[in-house]
Tab-separated table of C-alpha atoms and ligand atoms in Angstrom:
chain	number	residue	atom	x	y	z
A	1	UNK	CA	54.261	37.067	2.030
A	2	UNK	CA	51.623	37.867	-0.591
A	3	UNK	CA	49.885	34.479	-0.635
A	4	UNK	CA	47.354	35.839	-3.143
A	5	UNK	CA	49.998	35.677	-5.890
A	6	UNK	CA	49.546	32.266	-7.580
A	7	UNK	CA	52.634	30.012	-7.893
A	8	UNK	CA	54.051	29.433	-11.398
A	9	UNK	CA	55.605	25.951	-10.973
A	10	UNK	CA	54.382	24.752	-7.570
A	11	UNK	CA	50.836	23.382	-7.397
A	12	UNK	CA	50.458	25.217	-4.069
A	13	UNK	CA	52.652	27.716	-2.200
A	14	UNK	CA	53.207	25.548	0.853
A	15	UNK	CA	55.050	22.547	2.253
A	16	UNK	CA	52.996	20.023	0.261
A	17	UNK	CA	53.637	22.005	-2.937
A	18	UNK	CA	57.399	21.695	-2.300
A	19	UNK	CA	57.079	17.988	-1.389
A	20	UNK	CA	55.097	17.328	-4.580
A	21	UNK	CA	57.737	19.185	-6.629
A	22	UNK	CA	60.435	16.946	-5.042
A	23	UNK	CA	58.448	13.699	-5.443
A	24	UNK	CA	57.808	14.575	-9.115
A	25	UNK	CA	61.597	14.519	-9.586
A	26	UNK	CA	61.749	18.223	-10.405
A	27	UNK	CA	64.305	19.025	-7.668
A	28	UNK	CA	67.391	17.348	-9.119
A	29	UNK	CA	69.913	19.999	-8.017
A	30	UNK	CA	69.217	21.476	-4.606
A	31	UNK	CA	71.301	24.239	-3.029
A	32	UNK	CA	71.067	24.649	0.732
A	33	UNK	CA	72.080	27.841	2.604
A	34	UNK	CA	72.319	27.715	6.381
A	35	UNK	CA	73.338	29.680	9.479
A	36	UNK	CA	73.648	29.294	13.234
A	37	UNK	CA	69.944	28.581	13.695
A	38	UNK	CA	70.425	24.983	12.523
A	39	UNK	CA	72.887	24.299	15.381
A	40	UNK	CA	70.977	25.884	18.280
A	41	UNK	CA	69.247	22.605	19.173
A	42	UNK	CA	72.749	21.045	19.391
A	43	UNK	CA	73.463	23.486	22.239
A	44	UNK	CA	75.437	26.067	20.245
A	45	UNK	CA	73.921	29.553	20.647
A	46	UNK	CA	73.212	31.523	17.495
A	47	UNK	CA	74.389	35.151	17.264
A	48	UNK	CA	71.388	37.430	17.122
A	49	UNK	CA	68.432	35.751	18.840
A	50	UNK	CA	67.404	38.050	21.702
A	51	UNK	CA	68.430	36.720	25.178
A	52	UNK	CA	69.890	33.386	23.975
A	53	UNK	CA	72.093	34.723	21.133
A	54	UNK	CA	75.848	34.965	21.566
A	55	UNK	CA	75.883	38.701	21.029
A	56	UNK	CA	73.479	39.182	23.937
A	57	UNK	CA	75.755	37.194	26.260
A	58	UNK	CA	79.237	38.657	25.845
A	59	UNK	CA	78.992	41.317	28.595
A	60	UNK	CA	81.689	39.509	30.597
A	61	UNK	CA	84.170	40.187	27.768
A	62	UNK	CA	83.672	43.977	28.112
A	63	UNK	CA	83.619	44.506	24.347
A	64	UNK	CA	83.012	47.958	22.819
A	65	UNK	CA	80.244	46.279	20.785
A	66	UNK	CA	79.312	42.563	20.441
A	67	UNK	CA	80.655	41.863	16.946
A	68	UNK	CA	84.079	43.240	17.980
A	69	UNK	CA	84.858	39.734	19.242
A	70	UNK	CA	85.072	38.700	15.560
A	71	UNK	CA	86.606	41.945	14.242
A	72	UNK	CA	90.158	41.564	12.886
A	73	UNK	CA	91.329	45.055	13.920
A	74	UNK	CA	89.924	44.712	17.446
A	75	UNK	CA	91.489	41.215	17.626
A	76	UNK	CA	94.939	42.656	16.775
A	77	UNK	CA	94.676	45.073	19.692
A	78	UNK	CA	92.849	42.782	22.177
A	79	UNK	CA	92.926	39.061	21.272
A	80	UNK	CA	91.842	37.810	24.744
A	81	UNK	CA	88.046	38.045	24.262
A	82	UNK	CA	88.100	35.879	21.129
A	83	UNK	CA	90.271	33.215	22.745
A	84	UNK	CA	87.984	33.158	25.776
A	85	UNK	CA	85.034	32.588	23.446
A	86	UNK	CA	86.955	30.035	21.336
A	87	UNK	CA	87.168	27.894	24.467
A	88	UNK	CA	83.363	27.573	24.390
A	89	UNK	CA	82.919	27.446	20.598
A	90	UNK	CA	85.658	24.920	19.810
A	91	UNK	CA	84.088	22.003	17.899
A	92	UNK	CA	84.240	18.428	19.089
A	93	UNK	CA	81.633	18.101	21.811
A	94	UNK	CA	78.378	18.784	19.955
A	95	UNK	CA	76.120	16.329	18.117
A	96	UNK	CA	74.680	17.278	14.719
A	97	UNK	CA	70.960	18.084	14.662
A	98	UNK	CA	68.231	16.391	12.629
A	99	UNK	CA	68.481	19.409	10.303
A	100	UNK	CA	72.121	18.484	9.603
A	101	UNK	CA	70.931	14.909	8.937
A	102	UNK	CA	68.287	16.201	6.512
A	103	UNK	CA	71.031	17.844	4.429
A	104	UNK	CA	72.972	14.537	4.517
A	105	UNK	CA	69.797	12.762	3.355
A	106	UNK	CA	69.524	15.109	0.357
A	107	UNK	CA	73.108	14.121	-0.513
A	108	UNK	CA	72.389	10.404	-0.064
A	109	UNK	CA	69.486	10.795	-2.504
A	110	UNK	CA	71.774	12.441	-5.071
A	111	UNK	CA	69.879	15.730	-4.879
A	112	UNK	CA	72.425	17.998	-3.113
A	113	UNK	CA	74.236	20.288	-5.540
A	114	UNK	CA	76.003	22.354	-2.843
A	115	UNK	CA	75.623	23.333	0.816
A	116	UNK	CA	76.654	26.894	1.679
A	117	UNK	CA	77.135	27.273	5.432
A	118	UNK	CA	78.042	30.283	7.586
A	119	UNK	CA	78.657	28.010	10.556
A	120	UNK	CA	82.130	27.209	11.936
A	121	UNK	CA	81.055	24.211	14.033
A	122	UNK	CA	81.789	21.582	11.329
A	123	UNK	CA	78.559	19.748	12.266
A	124	UNK	CA	77.655	19.343	8.575
A	125	UNK	CA	80.786	17.196	8.085
A	126	UNK	CA	80.041	15.268	11.277
A	127	UNK	CA	76.535	14.535	9.932
A	128	UNK	CA	78.172	12.901	6.903
A	129	UNK	CA	77.869	15.587	4.242
A	130	UNK	CA	81.030	15.144	2.088
A	131	UNK	CA	83.498	18.038	2.186
A	132	UNK	CA	83.250	18.321	-1.610
A	133	UNK	CA	79.612	19.351	-1.205
A	134	UNK	CA	80.234	21.979	1.501
A	135	UNK	CA	81.276	25.635	1.127
A	136	UNK	CA	82.269	26.938	4.592
A	137	UNK	CA	81.724	30.588	3.640
A	138	UNK	CA	82.964	31.918	6.990
A	139	UNK	CA	85.808	29.405	7.337
A	140	UNK	CA	86.018	26.955	10.211
A	141	UNK	CA	88.183	25.848	13.111
A	142	UNK	CA	89.668	23.135	10.874
A	143	UNK	CA	92.886	25.128	10.250
A	144	UNK	CA	94.789	27.966	11.979
A	145	UNK	CA	97.535	30.322	10.851
A	146	UNK	CA	99.434	33.512	11.695
A	147	UNK	CA	97.372	36.552	10.697
A	148	UNK	CA	100.533	38.391	9.637
A	149	UNK	CA	102.793	35.930	7.777
A	150	UNK	CA	100.166	33.167	7.197
A	151	UNK	CA	102.387	30.395	8.648
A	152	UNK	CA	100.123	27.403	9.417
A	153	UNK	CA	99.938	25.847	12.882
A	154	UNK	CA	98.540	22.543	14.177
A	155	UNK	CA	95.190	22.285	15.939
A	156	UNK	CA	96.918	20.639	18.899
A	157	UNK	CA	99.198	23.616	19.478
A	158	UNK	CA	96.282	26.066	19.341
A	159	UNK	CA	94.143	23.830	21.515
A	160	UNK	CA	96.830	23.821	24.201
A	161	UNK	CA	96.970	27.610	24.195
A	162	UNK	CA	93.191	27.930	24.306
A	163	UNK	CA	92.941	25.481	27.192
A	164	UNK	CA	95.830	27.214	29.035
A	165	UNK	CA	94.281	30.616	28.250
A	166	UNK	CA	97.550	31.805	26.720
A	167	UNK	CA	97.740	33.663	23.410
A	168	UNK	CA	99.281	31.617	20.548
A	169	UNK	CA	101.923	33.640	18.719
A	170	UNK	CA	103.800	32.851	15.513
A	171	UNK	CA	107.248	31.310	16.018
A	172	UNK	CA	108.543	33.230	12.992
A	173	UNK	CA	107.141	36.745	13.253
A	174	UNK	CA	105.363	36.634	16.668
A	175	UNK	CA	102.099	37.645	14.985
A	176	UNK	CA	98.834	36.355	16.420
A	177	UNK	CA	97.808	32.816	15.415
A	178	UNK	CA	94.062	32.491	14.761
A	179	UNK	CA	91.731	29.724	13.583
A	180	UNK	CA	90.788	30.321	9.941
A	181	UNK	CA	87.295	31.542	10.710
A	182	UNK	CA	86.440	34.678	8.766
A	183	UNK	CA	86.462	37.795	10.937
A	184	UNK	CA	84.712	41.016	10.020
A	185	UNK	CA	87.249	42.842	7.857
A	186	UNK	CA	88.716	39.642	6.376
A	187	UNK	CA	88.092	38.190	2.912
A	188	UNK	CA	85.906	35.098	2.523
A	189	UNK	CA	87.634	31.894	1.345
A	190	UNK	CA	88.140	31.626	-2.430
A	191	UNK	CA	85.817	28.575	-2.388
A	192	UNK	CA	82.915	30.961	-1.756
A	193	UNK	CA	83.590	32.952	-4.923
A	194	UNK	CA	84.437	29.829	-6.965
A	195	UNK	CA	81.024	28.316	-6.120
A	196	UNK	CA	78.882	31.448	-6.080
A	197	UNK	CA	77.482	30.636	-9.556
A	198	UNK	CA	75.885	27.384	-8.362
A	199	UNK	CA	72.679	28.893	-6.899
A	200	UNK	CA	71.793	29.905	-10.476
A	201	UNK	CA	71.905	26.219	-11.506
A	202	UNK	CA	69.632	24.983	-8.727
A	203	UNK	CA	66.036	23.918	-9.304
A	204	UNK	CA	65.276	24.219	-5.574
A	205	UNK	CA	66.835	26.511	-2.940
A	206	UNK	CA	66.487	25.696	0.773
A	207	UNK	CA	67.424	28.433	3.287
A	208	UNK	CA	67.519	27.470	6.985
A	209	UNK	CA	68.480	28.987	10.351
A	210	UNK	CA	69.951	32.292	9.256
A	211	UNK	CA	69.061	35.973	9.669
A	212	UNK	CA	70.661	36.703	6.258
A	213	UNK	CA	72.228	39.857	7.704
A	214	UNK	CA	75.894	39.360	6.743
A	215	UNK	CA	77.053	40.023	3.178
A	216	UNK	CA	78.089	38.641	0.756
A	217	UNK	CA	76.518	35.368	1.985
A	218	UNK	CA	73.126	37.049	2.433
A	219	UNK	CA	72.896	37.662	-1.331
A	220	UNK	CA	73.053	33.952	-2.247
A	221	UNK	CA	69.286	33.179	-2.147
A	222	UNK	CA	68.468	35.906	-4.665
A	223	UNK	CA	70.877	34.302	-7.176
A	224	UNK	CA	68.358	31.473	-7.647
A	225	UNK	CA	66.676	31.644	-11.051
A	226	UNK	CA	63.173	33.116	-11.252
A	227	UNK	CA	60.636	30.289	-11.573
A	228	UNK	CA	62.682	27.981	-9.343
A	229	UNK	CA	61.090	27.422	-5.908
A	230	UNK	CA	62.808	28.662	-2.740
A	231	UNK	CA	61.798	27.509	0.741
A	232	UNK	CA	62.773	29.286	3.970
A	233	UNK	CA	62.744	27.128	7.120
A	234	UNK	CA	63.396	29.656	9.894
A	235	UNK	CA	61.862	31.112	13.042
A	236	UNK	CA	61.351	34.432	11.283
A	237	UNK	CA	60.903	35.718	7.727
A	238	UNK	CA	64.259	37.036	6.448
A	239	UNK	CA	66.119	38.166	3.341
A	240	UNK	CA	63.135	38.996	1.176
A	241	UNK	CA	62.158	35.308	0.972
A	242	UNK	CA	58.461	35.184	0.146
A	243	UNK	CA	58.669	37.896	-2.498
A	244	UNK	CA	58.629	35.463	-5.445
A	245	UNK	CA	55.554	33.486	-6.660
A	246	UNK	CA	57.223	30.123	-5.902
A	247	UNK	CA	58.682	31.075	-2.524
A	248	UNK	CA	57.423	29.087	0.462
A	249	UNK	CA	57.933	30.148	4.092
A	250	UNK	CA	57.935	27.416	6.741
A	251	UNK	CA	58.264	29.589	9.854
A	252	UNK	CA	59.205	27.903	13.117
A	253	UNK	CA	61.835	25.535	14.469
A	254	UNK	CA	63.998	24.099	11.687
A	255	UNK	CA	64.203	20.588	13.205
A	256	UNK	CA	60.383	20.439	13.216
A	257	UNK	CA	60.295	21.920	9.704
A	258	UNK	CA	62.674	19.401	8.139
A	259	UNK	CA	60.787	16.566	9.849
A	260	UNK	CA	57.528	17.784	8.272
A	261	UNK	CA	59.172	18.150	4.843
A	262	UNK	CA	60.832	14.700	5.074
A	263	UNK	CA	57.502	13.159	6.130
A	264	UNK	CA	55.711	14.807	3.177
A	265	UNK	CA	58.384	13.403	0.836
A	266	UNK	CA	58.010	9.895	2.312
A	267	UNK	CA	61.476	10.086	3.886
A	268	UNK	CA	60.385	10.307	7.552
A	269	UNK	CA	61.773	6.988	8.743
A	270	UNK	CA	64.970	7.321	6.716
A	271	UNK	CA	65.657	10.704	8.312
A	272	UNK	CA	65.115	9.443	11.871
A	273	UNK	CA	67.316	6.391	11.217
A	274	UNK	CA	70.077	8.593	9.787
A	275	UNK	CA	69.967	10.998	12.723
A	276	UNK	CA	69.817	8.153	15.280
A	277	UNK	CA	73.059	6.791	13.790
A	278	UNK	CA	74.823	10.193	14.018
B	301	APR	N1	64.936	26.966	14.147
B	301	APR	C1	64.755	27.862	13.142
B	301	APR	N2	65.335	29.093	13.121
B	301	APR	C2	66.152	29.403	14.158
B	301	APR	C3	66.396	28.511	15.234
B	301	APR	C4	65.755	27.248	15.190
B	301	APR	N3	65.914	26.343	16.164
B	301	APR	N4	67.250	29.134	16.109
B	301	APR	C5	67.512	30.352	15.602
B	301	APR	N5	66.853	30.524	14.434
B	301	APR	C6	66.913	31.657	13.511
B	301	APR	C7	66.880	33.011	14.169
B	301	APR	O1	65.527	33.460	14.297
B	301	APR	C8	67.659	33.864	13.173
B	301	APR	O2	66.819	34.307	12.117
B	301	APR	O3	68.173	31.574	12.876
B	301	APR	C9	68.668	32.882	12.604
B	301	APR	C10	70.046	33.004	13.252
B	301	APR	O4	70.574	34.247	12.842
B	301	APR	P1	71.991	34.713	13.417
B	301	APR	O5	72.039	34.506	14.880
B	301	APR	O6	72.240	36.110	12.847
B	301	APR	O7	73.043	33.703	12.783
B	301	APR	P2	73.620	33.730	11.298
B	301	APR	O8	72.580	34.173	10.326
B	301	APR	O9	74.272	32.423	11.079
B	301	APR	O10	74.787	34.866	11.409
B	301	APR	C11	75.521	35.110	10.233
B	301	APR	O11	76.985	36.599	11.453
B	301	APR	O12	78.226	36.948	13.348
B	301	APR	C12	78.301	36.614	12.020
B	301	APR	O13	79.921	35.315	10.968
B	301	APR	C13	78.870	35.229	11.886
B	301	APR	O14	78.216	33.450	10.398
B	301	APR	C14	77.713	34.424	11.299
B	301	APR	C15	76.918	35.500	10.573
């Protein structure tokens, strides 16, 4: 990050500059873009962190390469590894993090224009962010259907198969039934493309807990207008964030980062109360 470049709208290129921008009422439409890093403190591993990431811990599935577990062609030939993993990933037993509550707080304050998430854990909904404000760019476990004829199936039926470690097959065409999470090689939901213009309308972009390595999601932050601040809250610098005069990098744990930002905005107690009630 070239800190020597002066900001054009922020008074300073740091957390307090962003907090001042928010307190001055200049952030009326905030877009938030998140990935697996915001759910790690809930106990759900992310994908690419060394050692702890999912892709570093799939040896037992004997995959040709880690991402094969989410590859549609590999799934057609060998569905077992995904269903083994689905057993561990299935939502329902994780609590949202304080980062999820921070996004809910933005909504409660009427500031959230749209949340774009790559996560399939549905923790944003559980934190109280309304579905109308969420774009689940990589789908979710909320629905499942046959990958061949698209017939829909109930969660209960899939859950039984996953728990019994049997492969759910379509009653009509005996194709494989899969939760509607987006595999490599599959198209993203239409909601992603219908909402992809919104980052251009935002006056603040917040990116959290993502390596920004998977397209087309990874291109969202650069759709923000020039002259509109962007803040990255992440363990590492990613996606070219920091290249613009009003970019701010808050590197480190996202739960700690959102607590600092909430505190600087005078929302510290509200955030803790919201999270405590989640
Ligand atoms: N606080 C802040 N940042 C964190 C934390 C944390 N507690 N934990 C992890 N991170 C950061 C990591 O440093 C990394 O930059 O979050 C990022 C997680 O990156 P990935 O593991 O690649 O996850 P994500 O970006 O969501 O992956 C995108 O890849 O496998 C596909 O479809 C899958 O949606 C997923 C997509």
